[in-house]
């Protein structure tokens, strides 16, 4: 079974600064996808970024980018130029051939002035 | 509708009562998921429907939990004889079907069992 580990329960960053959220996973599959989801206080989860395991190039979406280290099974999220609206829970997730998303326990990010 | 709709948004019930939680996915989405999120915890997979295939029920925590999806659209999660440990937010999500695709989540149903 796949496991996803987020070792940082809470993090804080000042507005305009850069922060990196960590995620590691364990799987025996070679073909899979990794995701970062954001859950603002309103509760609705939204997709931030997605990475295909077979792609070496790290995914980027505007201020959000990932550092995907396949051999190390590491998938960190970097948020540049942090904004107050980035305050949320961030969940790392794995999807393999079993089709169901497996989530980590989340990192609560607080962006401060 | 434009997004995944869940009802009720909040439900308070007494221990031992049955509850039904409803999910209306995005029109045309063939895949539907139920997750449970307890306070301070991640998302726990409950059940997955894909088209007309038999659902993946491997995440249901006990036989008190069941779910159905009628006509490939609306889904109902039923919890019988509720216990206090069932208190959580129940999230529904749908996707266009690809296992690599984006999940669209509803706002969840917060269940409190007294």
GROMACS .gro file of C-alpha atoms in nm:
model
  227
    1UNK     CA    1   0.000   0.000   0.000
    2UNK     CA    2   0.109   0.352  -0.070
    3UNK     CA    3   0.186   0.593   0.212
    4UNK     CA    4   0.228   0.968   0.201
    5UNK     CA    5   0.412   1.151   0.478
    6UNK     CA    6   0.408   1.521   0.553
    7UNK     CA    7   0.641   1.585   0.844
    8UNK     CA    8   0.557   1.953   0.898
    9UNK     CA    9   0.222   1.994   1.076
   10UNK     CA   10   0.246   2.373   1.073
   11UNK     CA   11   0.452   2.636   0.899
   12UNK     CA   12   0.457   3.011   0.890
   13UNK     CA   13   0.594   3.249   0.629
   14UNK     CA   14   0.591   3.623   0.587
   15UNK     CA   15   0.416   3.780   0.295
   16UNK     CA   16   0.634   3.797  -0.019
   17UNK     CA   17   0.875   3.536   0.115
   18UNK     CA   18   0.928   3.182  -0.016
   19UNK     CA   19   0.830   2.868   0.169
   20UNK     CA   20   0.882   2.498   0.096
   21UNK     CA   21   0.648   2.225   0.215
   22UNK     CA   22   0.785   1.873   0.236
   23UNK     CA   23   0.632   1.545   0.128
   24UNK     CA   24   0.767   1.194   0.100
   25UNK     CA   25   0.589   0.886  -0.025
   26UNK     CA   26   0.639   0.516  -0.049
   27UNK     CA   27   0.533   0.301  -0.340
   28UNK     CA   28   0.646   0.006  -0.545
   29UNK     CA   29   0.475   0.137  -0.857
   30UNK     CA   30   0.672   0.293  -1.139
   31UNK     CA   31   0.388   0.486  -1.300
   32UNK     CA   32   0.200   0.729  -1.081
   33UNK     CA   33   0.098   1.088  -1.023
   34UNK     CA   34   0.162   1.322  -0.735
   35UNK     CA   35  -0.051   1.617  -0.636
   36UNK     CA   36  -0.064   1.910  -0.400
   37UNK     CA   37  -0.410   2.015  -0.290
   38UNK     CA   38  -0.498   2.328  -0.096
   39UNK     CA   39  -0.781   2.349   0.156
   40UNK     CA   40  -0.863   2.705   0.263
   41UNK     CA   41  -1.069   2.768   0.577
   42UNK     CA   42  -1.386   2.739   0.363
   43UNK     CA   43  -1.309   2.363   0.345
   44UNK     CA   44  -1.327   2.319  -0.032
   45UNK     CA   45  -1.018   2.142  -0.160
   46UNK     CA   46  -0.864   2.264  -0.482
   47UNK     CA   47  -0.580   2.128  -0.691
   48UNK     CA   48  -0.262   2.334  -0.680
   49UNK     CA   49  -0.024   2.136  -0.896
   50UNK     CA   50   0.026   1.790  -1.045
   51UNK     CA   51   0.339   1.593  -1.138
   52UNK     CA   52   0.364   1.285  -1.358
   53UNK     CA   53   0.624   1.041  -1.229
   54UNK     CA   54   0.761   0.968  -1.575
   55UNK     CA   55   0.842   1.335  -1.636
   56UNK     CA   56   1.178   1.453  -1.512
   57UNK     CA   57   1.090   1.819  -1.545
   58UNK     CA   58   0.942   1.970  -1.232
   59UNK     CA   59   0.589   2.104  -1.267
   60UNK     CA   60   0.528   2.477  -1.228
   61UNK     CA   61   0.205   2.676  -1.192
   62UNK     CA   62   0.269   3.047  -1.156
   63UNK     CA   63   0.408   3.098  -0.803
   64UNK     CA   64   0.388   2.727  -0.722
   65UNK     CA   65   0.654   2.477  -0.820
   66UNK     CA   66   0.761   2.133  -0.712
   67UNK     CA   67   1.091   1.963  -0.650
   68UNK     CA   68   1.033   1.603  -0.755
   69UNK     CA   69   1.309   1.361  -0.658
   70UNK     CA   70   1.190   1.023  -0.781
   71UNK     CA   71   1.475   0.815  -0.643
   72UNK     CA   72   1.435   0.973  -0.301
   73UNK     CA   73   1.053   0.955  -0.329
   74UNK     CA   74   1.032   1.318  -0.235
   75UNK     CA   75   0.785   1.574  -0.366
   76UNK     CA   76   0.813   1.919  -0.209
   77UNK     CA   77   0.606   2.227  -0.290
   78UNK     CA   78   0.765   2.569  -0.316
   79UNK     CA   79   0.548   2.877  -0.289
   80UNK     CA   80   0.719   3.194  -0.406
   81UNK     CA   81   0.611   3.549  -0.323
   82UNK     CA   82   0.369   3.420  -0.060
   83UNK     CA   83   0.034   3.595  -0.033
   84UNK     CA   84  -0.220   3.615   0.249
   85UNK     CA   85  -0.457   3.410   0.034
   86UNK     CA   86  -0.210   3.121   0.043
   87UNK     CA   87  -0.305   3.061   0.407
   88UNK     CA   88  -0.455   2.710   0.408
   89UNK     CA   89  -0.398   2.344   0.475
   90UNK     CA   90  -0.184   2.185   0.206
   91UNK     CA   91  -0.214   1.816   0.133
   92UNK     CA   92   0.026   1.605  -0.066
   93UNK     CA   93  -0.141   1.315  -0.248
   94UNK     CA   94  -0.044   1.008  -0.449
   95UNK     CA   95  -0.237   0.830  -0.721
   96UNK     CA   96  -0.125   0.502  -0.868
   97UNK     CA   97  -0.294   0.234  -1.069
   98UNK     CA   98  -0.535   0.163  -0.782
   99UNK     CA   99  -0.703   0.491  -0.884
  100UNK     CA  100  -0.776   0.624  -0.540
  101UNK     CA  101  -0.589   0.924  -0.411
  102UNK     CA  102  -0.392   0.868  -0.091
  103UNK     CA  103  -0.340   1.184   0.111
  104UNK     CA  104  -0.086   1.291   0.367
  105UNK     CA  105  -0.191   1.442   0.699
  106UNK     CA  106  -0.143   1.796   0.574
  107UNK     CA  107   0.062   2.104   0.658
  108UNK     CA  108  -0.109   2.411   0.794
  109UNK     CA  109   0.049   2.719   0.634
  110UNK     CA  110   0.002   3.062   0.785
  111UNK     CA  111   0.108   3.365   0.583
  112UNK     CA  112   0.172   3.668   0.799
  113UNK     CA  113   0.218   4.037   0.730
  114UNK     CA  114  -2.448   2.234  -1.135
  115UNK     CA  115  -2.119   2.415  -1.161
  116UNK     CA  116  -1.949   2.223  -0.883
  117UNK     CA  117  -1.983   1.929  -0.647
  118UNK     CA  118  -2.272   1.986  -0.411
  119UNK     CA  119  -2.305   1.818  -0.072
  120UNK     CA  120  -2.588   1.820   0.176
  121UNK     CA  121  -2.641   1.876   0.457
  122UNK     CA  122  -2.347   2.103   0.527
  123UNK     CA  123  -2.384   2.036   0.898
  124UNK     CA  124  -2.557   1.750   1.076
  125UNK     CA  125  -2.587   1.695   1.449
  126UNK     CA  126  -2.729   1.362   1.556
  127UNK     CA  127  -2.759   1.146   1.861
  128UNK     CA  128  -2.556   0.832   1.908
  129UNK     CA  129  -2.736   0.533   1.761
  130UNK     CA  130  -2.927   0.723   1.495
  131UNK     CA  131  -2.884   0.668   1.122
  132UNK     CA  132  -2.769   0.951   0.894
  133UNK     CA  133  -2.762   1.003   0.519
  134UNK     CA  134  -2.520   1.233   0.345
  135UNK     CA  135  -2.578   1.333  -0.015
  136UNK     CA  136  -2.337   1.420  -0.294
  137UNK     CA  137  -2.429   1.565  -0.632
  138UNK     CA  138  -2.121   1.545  -0.857
  139UNK     CA  139  -2.033   1.758  -1.154
  140UNK     CA  140  -2.246   1.664  -1.450
  141UNK     CA  141  -2.071   1.414  -1.675
  142UNK     CA  142  -1.812   1.307  -1.421
  143UNK     CA  143  -1.795   0.929  -1.412
  144UNK     CA  144  -1.584   0.892  -1.098
  145UNK     CA  145  -1.705   0.974  -0.750
  146UNK     CA  146  -1.517   0.945  -0.421
  147UNK     CA  147  -1.604   0.972  -0.054
  148UNK     CA  148  -1.338   1.070   0.198
  149UNK     CA  149  -1.354   1.131   0.572
  150UNK     CA  150  -1.154   1.405   0.740
  151UNK     CA  151  -1.128   1.394   1.116
  152UNK     CA  152  -1.004   1.692   1.315
  153UNK     CA  153  -0.634   1.741   1.256
  154UNK     CA  154  -0.612   1.439   1.031
  155UNK     CA  155  -0.563   1.385   0.662
  156UNK     CA  156  -0.822   1.247   0.428
  157UNK     CA  157  -0.925   0.888   0.480
  158UNK     CA  158  -1.052   0.712   0.169
  159UNK     CA  159  -1.393   0.551   0.211
  160UNK     CA  160  -1.535   0.442  -0.125
  161UNK     CA  161  -1.489   0.499  -0.498
  162UNK     CA  162  -1.739   0.467  -0.782
  163UNK     CA  163  -1.630   0.455  -1.147
  164UNK     CA  164  -1.898   0.439  -1.412
  165UNK     CA  165  -2.086   0.111  -1.406
  166UNK     CA  166  -1.806  -0.083  -1.240
  167UNK     CA  167  -1.842  -0.237  -0.897
  168UNK     CA  168  -1.744   0.023  -0.637
  169UNK     CA  169  -1.419   0.002  -0.445
  170UNK     CA  170  -1.542  -0.025  -0.087
  171UNK     CA  171  -1.206  -0.107   0.063
  172UNK     CA  172  -1.197   0.205   0.280
  173UNK     CA  173  -1.530   0.166   0.459
  174UNK     CA  174  -1.441   0.136   0.830
  175UNK     CA  175  -1.726  -0.095   0.930
  176UNK     CA  176  -2.046  -0.253   0.804
  177UNK     CA  177  -2.237   0.042   0.951
  178UNK     CA  178  -2.115   0.242   0.653
  179UNK     CA  179  -2.261   0.200   0.307
  180UNK     CA  180  -2.291   0.407  -0.007
  181UNK     CA  181  -2.479   0.393  -0.330
  182UNK     CA  182  -2.474   0.586  -0.651
  183UNK     CA  183  -2.797   0.600  -0.845
  184UNK     CA  184  -2.804   0.644  -1.220
  185UNK     CA  185  -2.433   0.714  -1.228
  186UNK     CA  186  -2.490   1.053  -1.069
  187UNK     CA  187  -2.604   1.135  -0.715
  188UNK     CA  188  -2.448   0.937  -0.431
  189UNK     CA  189  -2.566   0.880  -0.077
  190UNK     CA  190  -2.341   0.778   0.209
  191UNK     CA  191  -2.534   0.613   0.491
  192UNK     CA  192  -2.404   0.563   0.842
  193UNK     CA  193  -2.617   0.337   1.059
  194UNK     CA  194  -2.621   0.339   1.439
  195UNK     CA  195  -2.384   0.633   1.454
  196UNK     CA  196  -2.106   0.641   1.712
  197UNK     CA  197  -1.916   0.939   1.850
  198UNK     CA  198  -1.605   0.837   1.659
  199UNK     CA  199  -1.799   0.889   1.337
  200UNK     CA  200  -1.786   1.264   1.398
  201UNK     CA  201  -1.590   1.414   1.110
  202UNK     CA  202  -1.621   1.605   0.788
  203UNK     CA  203  -1.727   1.382   0.501
  204UNK     CA  204  -1.595   1.501   0.167
  205UNK     CA  205  -1.720   1.401  -0.173
  206UNK     CA  206  -1.521   1.448  -0.492
  207UNK     CA  207  -1.576   1.373  -0.858
  208UNK     CA  208  -1.356   1.352  -1.162
  209UNK     CA  209  -1.387   1.299  -1.534
  210UNK     CA  210  -1.268   0.944  -1.493
  211UNK     CA  211  -0.898   0.936  -1.553
  212UNK     CA  212  -0.706   0.806  -1.254
  213UNK     CA  213  -0.459   1.081  -1.313
  214UNK     CA  214  -0.719   1.346  -1.335
  215UNK     CA  215  -0.805   1.632  -1.106
  216UNK     CA  216  -1.056   1.569  -0.831
  217UNK     CA  217  -1.318   1.836  -0.771
  218UNK     CA  218  -1.431   1.846  -0.411
  219UNK     CA  219  -1.748   1.957  -0.246
  220UNK     CA  220  -1.745   2.167   0.071
  221UNK     CA  221  -1.815   1.865   0.283
  222UNK     CA  222  -2.075   1.758   0.537
  223UNK     CA  223  -1.975   1.808   0.898
  224UNK     CA  224  -2.122   1.532   1.114
  225UNK     CA  225  -2.135   1.563   1.489
  226UNK     CA  226  -2.253   1.266   1.692
  227UNK     CA  227  -2.351   1.351   2.048
   0.00000   0.00000   0.00000
